[in-house]
Coordinates of C-alpha atoms and ligand atoms in Angstrom, one line a residue:
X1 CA 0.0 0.0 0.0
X2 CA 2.7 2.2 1.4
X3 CA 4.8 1.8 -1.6
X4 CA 1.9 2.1 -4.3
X5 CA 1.4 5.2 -2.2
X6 CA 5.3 6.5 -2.7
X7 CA 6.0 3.7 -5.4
X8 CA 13.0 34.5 -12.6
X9 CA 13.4 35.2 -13.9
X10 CA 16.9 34.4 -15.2
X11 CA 19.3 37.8 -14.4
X12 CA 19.4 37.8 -18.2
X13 CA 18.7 41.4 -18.8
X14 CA 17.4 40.8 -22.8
X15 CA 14.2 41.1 -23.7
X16 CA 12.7 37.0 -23.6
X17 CA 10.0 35.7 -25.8
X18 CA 7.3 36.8 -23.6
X19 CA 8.3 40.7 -24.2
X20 CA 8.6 40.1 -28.3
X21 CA 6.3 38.1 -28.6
X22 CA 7.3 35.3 -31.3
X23 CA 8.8 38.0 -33.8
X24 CA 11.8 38.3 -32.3
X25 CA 13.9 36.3 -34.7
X26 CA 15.5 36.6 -38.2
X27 CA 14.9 33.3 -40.5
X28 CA 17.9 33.1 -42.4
X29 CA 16.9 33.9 -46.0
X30 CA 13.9 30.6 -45.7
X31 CA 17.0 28.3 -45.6
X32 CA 16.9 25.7 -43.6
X33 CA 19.5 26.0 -40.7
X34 CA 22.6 24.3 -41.2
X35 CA 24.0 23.6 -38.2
X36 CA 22.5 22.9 -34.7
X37 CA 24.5 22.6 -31.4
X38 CA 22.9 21.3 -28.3
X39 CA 25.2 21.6 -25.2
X40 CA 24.4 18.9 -22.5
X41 CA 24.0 15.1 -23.3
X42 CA 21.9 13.7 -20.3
X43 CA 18.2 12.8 -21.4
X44 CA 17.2 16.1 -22.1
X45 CA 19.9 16.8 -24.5
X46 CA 19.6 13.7 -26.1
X47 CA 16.1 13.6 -26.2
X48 CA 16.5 17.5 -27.7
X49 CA 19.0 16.0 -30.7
X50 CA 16.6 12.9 -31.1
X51 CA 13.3 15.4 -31.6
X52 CA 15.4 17.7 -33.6
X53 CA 16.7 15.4 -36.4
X54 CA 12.7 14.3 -36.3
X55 CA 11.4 18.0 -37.0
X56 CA 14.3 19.3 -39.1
X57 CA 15.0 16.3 -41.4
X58 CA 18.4 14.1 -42.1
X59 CA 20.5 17.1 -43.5
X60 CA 21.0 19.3 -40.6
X61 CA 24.0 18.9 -38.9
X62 CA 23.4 18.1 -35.0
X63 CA 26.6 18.3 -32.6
X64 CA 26.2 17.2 -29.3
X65 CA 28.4 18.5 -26.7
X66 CA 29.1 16.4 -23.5
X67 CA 32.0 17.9 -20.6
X68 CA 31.5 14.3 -18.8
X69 CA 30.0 11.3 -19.1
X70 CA 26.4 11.0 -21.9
X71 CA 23.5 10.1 -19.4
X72 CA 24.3 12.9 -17.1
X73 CA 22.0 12.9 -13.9
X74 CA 21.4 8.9 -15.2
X75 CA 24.3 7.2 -14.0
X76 CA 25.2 3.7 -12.4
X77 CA 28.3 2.7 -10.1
X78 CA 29.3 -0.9 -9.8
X79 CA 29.3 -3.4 -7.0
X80 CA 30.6 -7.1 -7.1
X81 CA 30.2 -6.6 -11.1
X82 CA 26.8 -5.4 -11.1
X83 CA 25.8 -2.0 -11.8
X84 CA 23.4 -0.2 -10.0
X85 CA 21.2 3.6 -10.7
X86 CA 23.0 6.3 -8.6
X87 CA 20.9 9.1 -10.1
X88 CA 17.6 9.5 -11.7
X89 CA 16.3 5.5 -11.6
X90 CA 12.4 5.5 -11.3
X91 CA 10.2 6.0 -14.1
X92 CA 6.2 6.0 -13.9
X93 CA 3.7 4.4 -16.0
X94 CA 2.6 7.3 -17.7
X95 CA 5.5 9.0 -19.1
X96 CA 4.8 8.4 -22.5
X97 CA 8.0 9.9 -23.7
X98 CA 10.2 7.9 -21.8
X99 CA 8.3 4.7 -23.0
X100 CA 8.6 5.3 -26.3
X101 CA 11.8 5.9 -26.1
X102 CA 12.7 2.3 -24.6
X103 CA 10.3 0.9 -27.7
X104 CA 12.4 3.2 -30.6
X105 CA 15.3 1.8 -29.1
X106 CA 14.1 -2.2 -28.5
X107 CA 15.3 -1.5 -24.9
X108 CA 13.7 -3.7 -22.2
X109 CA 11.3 -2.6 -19.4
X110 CA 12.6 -3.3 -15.9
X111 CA 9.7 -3.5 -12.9
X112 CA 10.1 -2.8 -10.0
X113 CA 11.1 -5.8 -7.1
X114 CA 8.3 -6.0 -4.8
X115 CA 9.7 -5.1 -1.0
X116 CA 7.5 -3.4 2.0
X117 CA 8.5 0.3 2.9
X118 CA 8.3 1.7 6.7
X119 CA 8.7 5.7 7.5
X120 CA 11.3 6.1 10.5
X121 CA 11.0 9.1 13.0
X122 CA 14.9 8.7 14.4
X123 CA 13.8 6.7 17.2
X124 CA 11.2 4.4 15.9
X125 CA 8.6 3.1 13.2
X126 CA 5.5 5.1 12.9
X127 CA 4.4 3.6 9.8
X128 CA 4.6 0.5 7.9
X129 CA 3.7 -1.6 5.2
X130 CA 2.3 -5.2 5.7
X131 CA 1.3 -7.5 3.5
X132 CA -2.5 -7.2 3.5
X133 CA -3.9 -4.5 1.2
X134 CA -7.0 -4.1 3.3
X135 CA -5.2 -3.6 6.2
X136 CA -2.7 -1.1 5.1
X137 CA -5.8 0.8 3.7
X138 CA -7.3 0.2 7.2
X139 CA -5.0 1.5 8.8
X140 CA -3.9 4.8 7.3
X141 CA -7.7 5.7 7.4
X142 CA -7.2 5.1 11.4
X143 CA -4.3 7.1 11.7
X144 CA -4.8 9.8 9.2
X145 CA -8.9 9.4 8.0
X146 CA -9.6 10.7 4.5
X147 CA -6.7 12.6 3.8
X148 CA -5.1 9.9 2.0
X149 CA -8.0 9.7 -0.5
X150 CA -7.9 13.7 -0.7
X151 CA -4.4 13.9 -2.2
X152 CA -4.9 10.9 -4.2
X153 CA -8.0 12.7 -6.1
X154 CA -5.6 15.9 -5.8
X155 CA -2.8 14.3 -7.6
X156 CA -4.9 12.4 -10.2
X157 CA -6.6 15.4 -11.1
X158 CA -3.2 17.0 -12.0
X159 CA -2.0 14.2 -13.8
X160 CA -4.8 14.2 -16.0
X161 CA -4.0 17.5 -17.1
X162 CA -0.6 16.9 -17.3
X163 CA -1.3 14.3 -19.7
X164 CA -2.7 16.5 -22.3
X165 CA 0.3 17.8 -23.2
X166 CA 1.3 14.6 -25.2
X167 CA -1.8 15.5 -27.3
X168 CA -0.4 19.0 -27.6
X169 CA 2.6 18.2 -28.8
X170 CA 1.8 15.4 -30.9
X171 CA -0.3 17.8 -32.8
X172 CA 3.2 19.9 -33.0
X173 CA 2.0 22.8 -30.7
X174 CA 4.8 24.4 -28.8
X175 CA 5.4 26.9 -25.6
X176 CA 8.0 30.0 -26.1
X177 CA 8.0 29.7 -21.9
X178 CA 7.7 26.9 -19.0
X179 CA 4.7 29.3 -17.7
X180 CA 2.7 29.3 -21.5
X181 CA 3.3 25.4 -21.4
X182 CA 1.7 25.1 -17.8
X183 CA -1.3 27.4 -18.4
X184 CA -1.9 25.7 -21.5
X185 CA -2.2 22.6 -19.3
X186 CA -4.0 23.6 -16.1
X187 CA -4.7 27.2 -16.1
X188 CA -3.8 29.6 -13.5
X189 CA -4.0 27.3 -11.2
X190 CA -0.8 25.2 -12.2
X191 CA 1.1 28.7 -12.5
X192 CA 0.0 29.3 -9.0
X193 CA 1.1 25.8 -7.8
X194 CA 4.8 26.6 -8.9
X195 CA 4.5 29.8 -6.7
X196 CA 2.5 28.4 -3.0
X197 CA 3.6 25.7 -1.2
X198 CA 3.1 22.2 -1.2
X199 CA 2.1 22.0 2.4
X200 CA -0.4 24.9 2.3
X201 CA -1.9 23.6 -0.8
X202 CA -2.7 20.5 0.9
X203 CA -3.8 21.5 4.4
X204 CA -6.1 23.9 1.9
X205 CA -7.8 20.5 0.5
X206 CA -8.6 19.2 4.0
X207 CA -5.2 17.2 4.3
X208 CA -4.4 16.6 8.0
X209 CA -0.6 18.0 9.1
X210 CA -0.1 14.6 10.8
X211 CA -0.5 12.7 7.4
X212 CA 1.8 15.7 5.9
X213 CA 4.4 15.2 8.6
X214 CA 4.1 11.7 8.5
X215 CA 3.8 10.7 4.8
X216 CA 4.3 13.5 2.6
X217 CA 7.7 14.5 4.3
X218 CA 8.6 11.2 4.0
X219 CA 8.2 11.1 0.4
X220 CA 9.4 14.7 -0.8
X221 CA 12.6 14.0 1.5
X222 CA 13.4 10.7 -0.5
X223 CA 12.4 12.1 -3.7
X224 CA 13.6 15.4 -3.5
X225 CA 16.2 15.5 -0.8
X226 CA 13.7 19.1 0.6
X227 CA 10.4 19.5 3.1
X228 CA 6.8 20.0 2.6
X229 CA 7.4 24.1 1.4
X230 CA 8.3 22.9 -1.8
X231 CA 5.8 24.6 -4.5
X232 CA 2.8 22.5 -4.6
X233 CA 3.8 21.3 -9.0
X234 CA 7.0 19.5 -8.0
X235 CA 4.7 17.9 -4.8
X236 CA 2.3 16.8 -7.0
X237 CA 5.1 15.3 -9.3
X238 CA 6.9 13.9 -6.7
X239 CA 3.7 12.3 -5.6
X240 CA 2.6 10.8 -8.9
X241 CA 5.7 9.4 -9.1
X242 CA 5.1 7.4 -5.9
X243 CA 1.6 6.1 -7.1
X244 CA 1.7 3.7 -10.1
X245 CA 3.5 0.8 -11.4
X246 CA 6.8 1.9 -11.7
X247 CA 9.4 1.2 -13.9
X248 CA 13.2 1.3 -14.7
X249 CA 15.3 0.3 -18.5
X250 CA 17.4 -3.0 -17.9
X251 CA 20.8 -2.2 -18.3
X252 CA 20.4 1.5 -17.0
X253 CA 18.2 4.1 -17.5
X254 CA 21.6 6.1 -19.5
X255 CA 21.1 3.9 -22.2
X256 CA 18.2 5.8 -23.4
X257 CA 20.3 8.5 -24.2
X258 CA 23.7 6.9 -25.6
X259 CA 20.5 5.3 -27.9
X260 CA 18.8 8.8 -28.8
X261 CA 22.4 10.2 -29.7
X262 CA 22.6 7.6 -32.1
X263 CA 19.1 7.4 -33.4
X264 CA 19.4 11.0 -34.3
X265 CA 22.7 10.2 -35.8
X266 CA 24.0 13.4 -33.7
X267 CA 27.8 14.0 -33.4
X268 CA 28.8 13.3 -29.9
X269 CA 31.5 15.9 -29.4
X270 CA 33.3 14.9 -25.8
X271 CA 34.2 18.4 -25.1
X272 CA 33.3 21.3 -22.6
X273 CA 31.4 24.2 -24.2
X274 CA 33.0 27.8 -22.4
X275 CA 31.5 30.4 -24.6
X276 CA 28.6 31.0 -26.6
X277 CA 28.8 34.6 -28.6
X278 CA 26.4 36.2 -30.7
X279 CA 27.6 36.2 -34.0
X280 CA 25.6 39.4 -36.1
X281 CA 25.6 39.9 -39.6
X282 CA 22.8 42.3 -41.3
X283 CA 19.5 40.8 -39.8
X284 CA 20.9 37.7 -39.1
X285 CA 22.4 35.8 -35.8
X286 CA 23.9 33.0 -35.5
X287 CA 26.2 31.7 -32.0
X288 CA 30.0 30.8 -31.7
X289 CA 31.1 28.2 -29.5
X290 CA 33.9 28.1 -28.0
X291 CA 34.8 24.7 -26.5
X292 CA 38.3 22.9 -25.2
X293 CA 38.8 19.7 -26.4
X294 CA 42.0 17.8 -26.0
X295 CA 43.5 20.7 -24.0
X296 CA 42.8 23.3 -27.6
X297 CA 40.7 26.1 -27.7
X298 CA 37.9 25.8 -30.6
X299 CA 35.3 27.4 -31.9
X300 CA 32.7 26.7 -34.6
X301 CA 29.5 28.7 -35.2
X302 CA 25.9 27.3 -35.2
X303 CA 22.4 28.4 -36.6
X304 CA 20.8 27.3 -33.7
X305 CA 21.8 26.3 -29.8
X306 CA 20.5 24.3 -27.3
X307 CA 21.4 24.5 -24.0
X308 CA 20.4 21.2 -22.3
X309 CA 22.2 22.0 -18.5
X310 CA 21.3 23.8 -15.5
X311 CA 23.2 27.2 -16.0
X312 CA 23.0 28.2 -12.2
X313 CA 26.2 29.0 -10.3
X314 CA 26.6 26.0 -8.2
X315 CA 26.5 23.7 -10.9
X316 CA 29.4 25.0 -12.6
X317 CA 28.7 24.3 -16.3
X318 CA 31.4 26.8 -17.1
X319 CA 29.5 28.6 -19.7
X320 CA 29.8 32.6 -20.4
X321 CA 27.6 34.1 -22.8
X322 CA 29.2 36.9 -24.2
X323 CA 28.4 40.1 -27.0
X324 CA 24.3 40.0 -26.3
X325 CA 23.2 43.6 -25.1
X326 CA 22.6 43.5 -22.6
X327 CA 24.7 41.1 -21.0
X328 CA 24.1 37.7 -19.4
X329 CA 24.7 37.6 -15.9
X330 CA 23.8 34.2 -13.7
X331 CA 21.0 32.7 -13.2
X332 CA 19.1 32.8 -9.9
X333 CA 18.8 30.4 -7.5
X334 CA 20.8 26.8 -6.8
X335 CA 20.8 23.0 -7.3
X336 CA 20.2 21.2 -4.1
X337 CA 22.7 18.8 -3.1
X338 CA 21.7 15.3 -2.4
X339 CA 24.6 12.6 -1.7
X340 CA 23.7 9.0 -2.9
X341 CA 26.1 6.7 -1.1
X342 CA 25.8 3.0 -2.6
X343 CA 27.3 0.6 0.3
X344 CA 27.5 -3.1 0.4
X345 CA 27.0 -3.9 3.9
X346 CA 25.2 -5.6 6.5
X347 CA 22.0 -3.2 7.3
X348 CA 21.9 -2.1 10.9
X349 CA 18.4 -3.6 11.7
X350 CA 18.7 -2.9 15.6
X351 CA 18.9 0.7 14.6
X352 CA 15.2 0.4 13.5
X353 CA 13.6 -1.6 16.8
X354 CA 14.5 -4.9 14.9
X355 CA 17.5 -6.8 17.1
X356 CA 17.0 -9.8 14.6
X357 CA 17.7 -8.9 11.1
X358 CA 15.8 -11.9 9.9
X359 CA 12.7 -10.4 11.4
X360 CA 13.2 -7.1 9.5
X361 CA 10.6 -7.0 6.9
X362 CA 11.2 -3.4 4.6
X363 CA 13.2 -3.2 1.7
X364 CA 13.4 0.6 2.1
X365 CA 13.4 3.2 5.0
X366 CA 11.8 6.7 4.6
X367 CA 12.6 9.5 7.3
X368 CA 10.3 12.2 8.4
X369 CA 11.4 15.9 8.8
X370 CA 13.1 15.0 12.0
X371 CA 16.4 17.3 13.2
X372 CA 19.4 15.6 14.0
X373 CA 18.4 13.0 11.5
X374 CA 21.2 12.6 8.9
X375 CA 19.8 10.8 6.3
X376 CA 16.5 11.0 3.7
X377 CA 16.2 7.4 3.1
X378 CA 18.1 4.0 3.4
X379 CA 16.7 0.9 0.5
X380 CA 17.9 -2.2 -0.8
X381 CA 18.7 -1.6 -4.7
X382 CA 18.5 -4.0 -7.2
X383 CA 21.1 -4.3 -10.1
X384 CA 19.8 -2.8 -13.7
X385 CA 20.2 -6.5 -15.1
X386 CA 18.0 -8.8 -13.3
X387 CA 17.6 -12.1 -14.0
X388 CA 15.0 -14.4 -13.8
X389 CA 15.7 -15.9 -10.4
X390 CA 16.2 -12.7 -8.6
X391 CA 15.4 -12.1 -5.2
X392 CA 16.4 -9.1 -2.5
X393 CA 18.7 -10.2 0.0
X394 CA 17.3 -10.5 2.9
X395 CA 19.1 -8.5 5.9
X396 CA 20.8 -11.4 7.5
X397 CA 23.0 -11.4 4.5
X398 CA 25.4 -8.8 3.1
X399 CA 23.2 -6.8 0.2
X400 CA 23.7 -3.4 -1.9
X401 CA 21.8 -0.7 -0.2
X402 CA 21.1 3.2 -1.4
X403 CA 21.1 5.6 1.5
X404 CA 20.0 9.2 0.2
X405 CA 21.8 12.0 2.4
X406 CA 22.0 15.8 2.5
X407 CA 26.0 15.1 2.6
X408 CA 28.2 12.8 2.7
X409 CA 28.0 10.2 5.9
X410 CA 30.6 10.1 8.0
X411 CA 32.0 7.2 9.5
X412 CA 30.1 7.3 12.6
X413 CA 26.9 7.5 10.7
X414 CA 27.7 4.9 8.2
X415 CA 28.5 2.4 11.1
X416 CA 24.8 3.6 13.0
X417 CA 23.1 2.7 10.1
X418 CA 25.3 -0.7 9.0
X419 CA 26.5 -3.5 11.1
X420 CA 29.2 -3.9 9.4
X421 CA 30.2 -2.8 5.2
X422 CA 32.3 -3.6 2.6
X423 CA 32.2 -1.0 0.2
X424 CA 31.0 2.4 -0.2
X425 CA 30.7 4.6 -3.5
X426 CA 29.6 8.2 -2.9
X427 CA 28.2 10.1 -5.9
X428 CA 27.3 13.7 -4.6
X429 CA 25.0 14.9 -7.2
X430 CA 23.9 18.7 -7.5
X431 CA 20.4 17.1 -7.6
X432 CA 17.5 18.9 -8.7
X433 CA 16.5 22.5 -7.8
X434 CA 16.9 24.1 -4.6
X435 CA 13.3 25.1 -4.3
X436 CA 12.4 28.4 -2.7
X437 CA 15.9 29.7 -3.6
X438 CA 14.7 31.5 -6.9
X439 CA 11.9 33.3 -7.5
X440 CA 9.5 32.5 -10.7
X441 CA 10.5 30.1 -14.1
X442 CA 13.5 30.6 -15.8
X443 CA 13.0 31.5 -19.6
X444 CA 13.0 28.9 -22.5
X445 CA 14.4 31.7 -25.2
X446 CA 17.2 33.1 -24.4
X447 CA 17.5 34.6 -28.0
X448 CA 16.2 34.2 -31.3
X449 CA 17.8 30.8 -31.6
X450 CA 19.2 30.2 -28.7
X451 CA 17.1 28.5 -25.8
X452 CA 17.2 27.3 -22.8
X453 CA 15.8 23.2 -21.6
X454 CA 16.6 23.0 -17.9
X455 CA 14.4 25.9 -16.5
X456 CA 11.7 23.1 -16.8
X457 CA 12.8 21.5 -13.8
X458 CA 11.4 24.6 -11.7
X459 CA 8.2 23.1 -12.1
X460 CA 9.6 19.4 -11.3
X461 CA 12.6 17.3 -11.8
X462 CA 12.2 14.1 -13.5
X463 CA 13.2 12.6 -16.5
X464 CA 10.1 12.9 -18.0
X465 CA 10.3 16.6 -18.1
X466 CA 13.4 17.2 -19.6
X467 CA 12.2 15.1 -22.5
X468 CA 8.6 17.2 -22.2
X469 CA 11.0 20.4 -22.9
X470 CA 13.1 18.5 -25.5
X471 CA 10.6 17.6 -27.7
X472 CA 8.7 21.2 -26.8
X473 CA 12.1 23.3 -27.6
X474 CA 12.6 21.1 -31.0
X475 CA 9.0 22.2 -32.1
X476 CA 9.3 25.6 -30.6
X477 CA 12.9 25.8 -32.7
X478 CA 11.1 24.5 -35.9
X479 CA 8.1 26.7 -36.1
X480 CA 10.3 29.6 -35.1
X481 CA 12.7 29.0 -37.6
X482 CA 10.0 28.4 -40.7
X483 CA 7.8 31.3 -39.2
X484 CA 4.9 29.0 -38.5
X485 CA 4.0 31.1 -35.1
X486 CA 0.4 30.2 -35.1
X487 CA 2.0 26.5 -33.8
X488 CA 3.3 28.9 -30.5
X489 CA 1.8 29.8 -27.6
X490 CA -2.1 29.0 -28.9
X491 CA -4.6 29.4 -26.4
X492 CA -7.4 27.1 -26.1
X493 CA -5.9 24.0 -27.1
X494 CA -8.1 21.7 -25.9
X495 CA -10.7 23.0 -28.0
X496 CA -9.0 23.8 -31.4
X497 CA -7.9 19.7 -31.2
X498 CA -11.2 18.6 -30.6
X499 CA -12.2 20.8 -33.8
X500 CA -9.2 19.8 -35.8
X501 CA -10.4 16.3 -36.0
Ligands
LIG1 C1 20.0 11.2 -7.0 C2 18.9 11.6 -8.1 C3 17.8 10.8 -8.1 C4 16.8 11.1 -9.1 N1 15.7 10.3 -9.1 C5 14.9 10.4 -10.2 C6 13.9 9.4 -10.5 O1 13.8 8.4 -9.8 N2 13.1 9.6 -11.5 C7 13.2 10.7 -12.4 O2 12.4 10.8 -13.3 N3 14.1 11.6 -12.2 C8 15.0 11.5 -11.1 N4 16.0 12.4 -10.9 C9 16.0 13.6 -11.8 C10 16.6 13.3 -13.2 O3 17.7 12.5 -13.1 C11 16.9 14.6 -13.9 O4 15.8 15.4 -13.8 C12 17.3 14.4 -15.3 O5 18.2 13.3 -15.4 C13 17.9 15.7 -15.8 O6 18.4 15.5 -17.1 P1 19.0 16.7 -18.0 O7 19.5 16.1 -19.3 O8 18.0 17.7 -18.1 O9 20.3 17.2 -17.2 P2 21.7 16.4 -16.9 O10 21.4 15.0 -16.7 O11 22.3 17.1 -15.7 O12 22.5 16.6 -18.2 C14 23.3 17.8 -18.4 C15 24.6 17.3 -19.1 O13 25.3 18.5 -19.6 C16 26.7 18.3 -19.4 N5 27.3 19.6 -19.4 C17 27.2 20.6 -18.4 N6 27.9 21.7 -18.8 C18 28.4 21.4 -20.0 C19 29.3 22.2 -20.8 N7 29.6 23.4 -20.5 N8 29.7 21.6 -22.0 C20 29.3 20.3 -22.3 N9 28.5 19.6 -21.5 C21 28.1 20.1 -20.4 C22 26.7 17.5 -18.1 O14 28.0 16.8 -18.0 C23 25.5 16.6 -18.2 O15 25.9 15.4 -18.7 C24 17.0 12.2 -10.0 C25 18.2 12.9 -9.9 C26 19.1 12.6 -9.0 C27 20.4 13.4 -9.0

């Protein structure tokens, strides 16, 4: 039950789509462009190359530019010869993108491995699963009465109307901005979800604070490393993401982006973009980039750029835009910092109330919002290959856990939460958005054809929203390019599909 449950303004200074409207760009003489950069190769740069070569045909040249390794936030480490996700690794039911990716690509669907989840206060459980459906539902209507059907209706009603973008863009609509994209979808009252916060929204739909302490904190902490004042959107995200049959791709969820690359027969160009400069002639731009590869300084000049990467400070992507009046600066706001520390160990079970370890009956740990508590959440992993006859180690013997921290643990901590380990690998990822350090959406054009993927992720993190804003910047790029502007920004969507049939 439990786990079915949890199972701006950029500083830019220019003048953004919203103040030119979609006039703003030169089409360069009704030539196709010729060359298309897109900086960033994780799934929304991919997925932005993949979308591209769809809408601009086989002749454009597409140059991928990757400073690290392609898969970016997707990314395994290995244990005992098995890999396992250290980043983004859960995928829902319903992000169509994503599953038709793993079909283009004959990639296989991995389920998820059945195991019970508990929430953990720092001294005890307060909440667990069992293995009766009825009682489970029982028993959060005991502790918590309706509130758990409230969000539930909440969240499905959201999702609903996040769903109609995949009709949107199938009919090749597109959104100059993350806020024309969200009132398209739910109105006002998705733009005002990015701006109130989760807990507020919830206590306002009769949501009790003890099932908002108790299970909501829980989830936002494992899913988003942050408490309950994150806007209401990501909430709801993070919540539909904890509802349905979930899903991972065998082998790793990065190979879903290697595979784009190479379905969209992009040029993977292993080198660190440093500059992008506007390059003016008449009427017409175009941007230079600079880039070091193999310790040179190069630069080549495209018709169009893509930058698929957070640009905010703490992430470091080590680009400076430079010759746009007025000038770039930063963008506002931070990436949160979640640590993911993989260990191979023996599971501290006395830690939770359970002195046997073979009567210890969760696969995975969630915290609440408790201080002093050092960790978001501890679960047994499974390996992105599984085979037939897999099973979860039980926690009398040694198995691969993921233990989701605001920092690194420090010995003391690892050796609270594990009898004894053999291994640790510590990826500190600059996670998602630090939310409530900026203030509205960052822009999507950040010239006439240069734009911008990863503001997106203001309004929630996942996978499936970088490749929403792939495939919306690679029709937005498209019908900017050939002037078709009555494909931008339309209002009333739902009604002008309905009469286009
Ligand atoms: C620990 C963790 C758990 C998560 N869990 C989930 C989950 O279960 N489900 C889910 O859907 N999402 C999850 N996410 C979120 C998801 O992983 C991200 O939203 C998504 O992967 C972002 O993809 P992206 O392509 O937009 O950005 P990134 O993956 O960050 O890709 C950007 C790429 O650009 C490259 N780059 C940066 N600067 C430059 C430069 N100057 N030149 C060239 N290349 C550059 C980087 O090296 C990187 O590869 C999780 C994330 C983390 C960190």
């Amino acid at each position: 039950m439990l786990s079915r449950l949890l199972l701006s303004g950029f500083l830019i200074l220019i003048p953004f789509s919203s103040e030119l409207g979609n006039a703003g760009f030169v089409q360069l003489d009704g030539a196709p462009p010729s060359k298309i950069a897109v900086v960033g190769a994780g799934i929304g740069g991919s997925a932005t190359a993949y979308f591209l070569r769809q809408h601009f045909g086989p002749e454009v040249r597409i140059d991928v530019f990757e400073k690290g390794t392609v898969g970016g936030r997707l990314a395994t480490v290995t244990v005992n010869n098995q890999d396992y996700e250290s980043g983004g690794s859960i995928i829902h039911s319903l992000n169509l993108h994503m599953q038709d990716f793993v079909k283009q690509l004959g990639l296989k669907y991995r389920k998820s491995v059945a195991g019970k989840m508990a929430v953990f206060n720092g001294e005890e459980i307060i909440l667990e699963e069992t293995d009766w459906y009825l009682l489970d539902l029982f028993r959060l209507w005991w502790r918590y009465g309706i509130s758990f059907i409230r969000m539930q209706m909440w969240v499905e009603e959201i999702m609903e109307k996040f769903m109609r973008i995949y009709k949107y863009q199938a009919h090749g609509y597109a959104f100059s901005s993350v806020e024309e994209l969200l009132n398209s979808l739910g109105g006002s009252g998705f733009l005002n979800m990015t701006r109130r916060s989760l807990s507020e929204s919830l206590l306002e739909l009769g949501v009790s604070q003890r099932f908002i302490d108790e299970v909501i904190s829980p989830i936002m902490r494992v899913n988003y490393g942050q408490n309950i004042s994150i806007p209401a959107f990501v909430g709801a995200v993070s919540l539909a993401g904890a509802q349905a049959n979930l899903w991972a791709v065998e082998g790793g969820n990065k190979l879903v982006c290697s595979g784009l690359l190479k379905l969209a027969k992009a040029n993977l160009i292993p080198a660190q973009v440093t500059a992008v400069s506007l390059q003016t002639a008449g009427e017409s731009h175009q941007y230079r980039l600079g880039y070091s590869s193999q310790n040179e300084q190069v630069s080549e000049v495209y018709d169009i750029v893509v930058v698929a990467t957070p640009l905010q400070q703490n992430v470091r992507s080590g680009i400076s835009f430079q010759d746009f009046d007025p000038q770039f600066t930063e963008m506002p706001g931070s990436y949160h910092q979640t640590t993911a520390s993989i260990v191979h160990g023996y599971l501290n079970c006395s830690y939770f109330g359970f002195p046997d370890p073979k009567l210890f009956p969760f696969s995975s740990i969630l915290t609440t919002d408790t201080q002093g508590l050092f960790f978001n959440s501890v679960a047994s992993v499974c390996p992105v290959n599984i085979s037939a006859g897999f099973r979860r180690k039980p926690p009398q013997e040694a198995g691969v856990y993921k233990v989701f921290s605001p920092r690194p643990l420090e010995k003391p901590e690892l050796k609270t939460l594990f009898r004894s380990y053999y291994s640790v690998q510590v990826t500190d990822w600059q996670a998602y958005p630090h939310y409530g350090s900026a203030q509205g959406l960052p822009p999507v054009v950040l010239h006439d054809n240069l734009y911008y993927l990863n503001g997106i992720e203001w309004a929630g993190s996942a996978m499936e929203m970088s490749s929403v804003a792939a495939k919306n910047i690679a029709l937005l790029a498209y019908h900017r390019w050939s002037r078709q502007l009555e494909m931008i920004d339309q209002k009333d969507l739902m009604h002008k599909i309905k009469t286009e049939l």
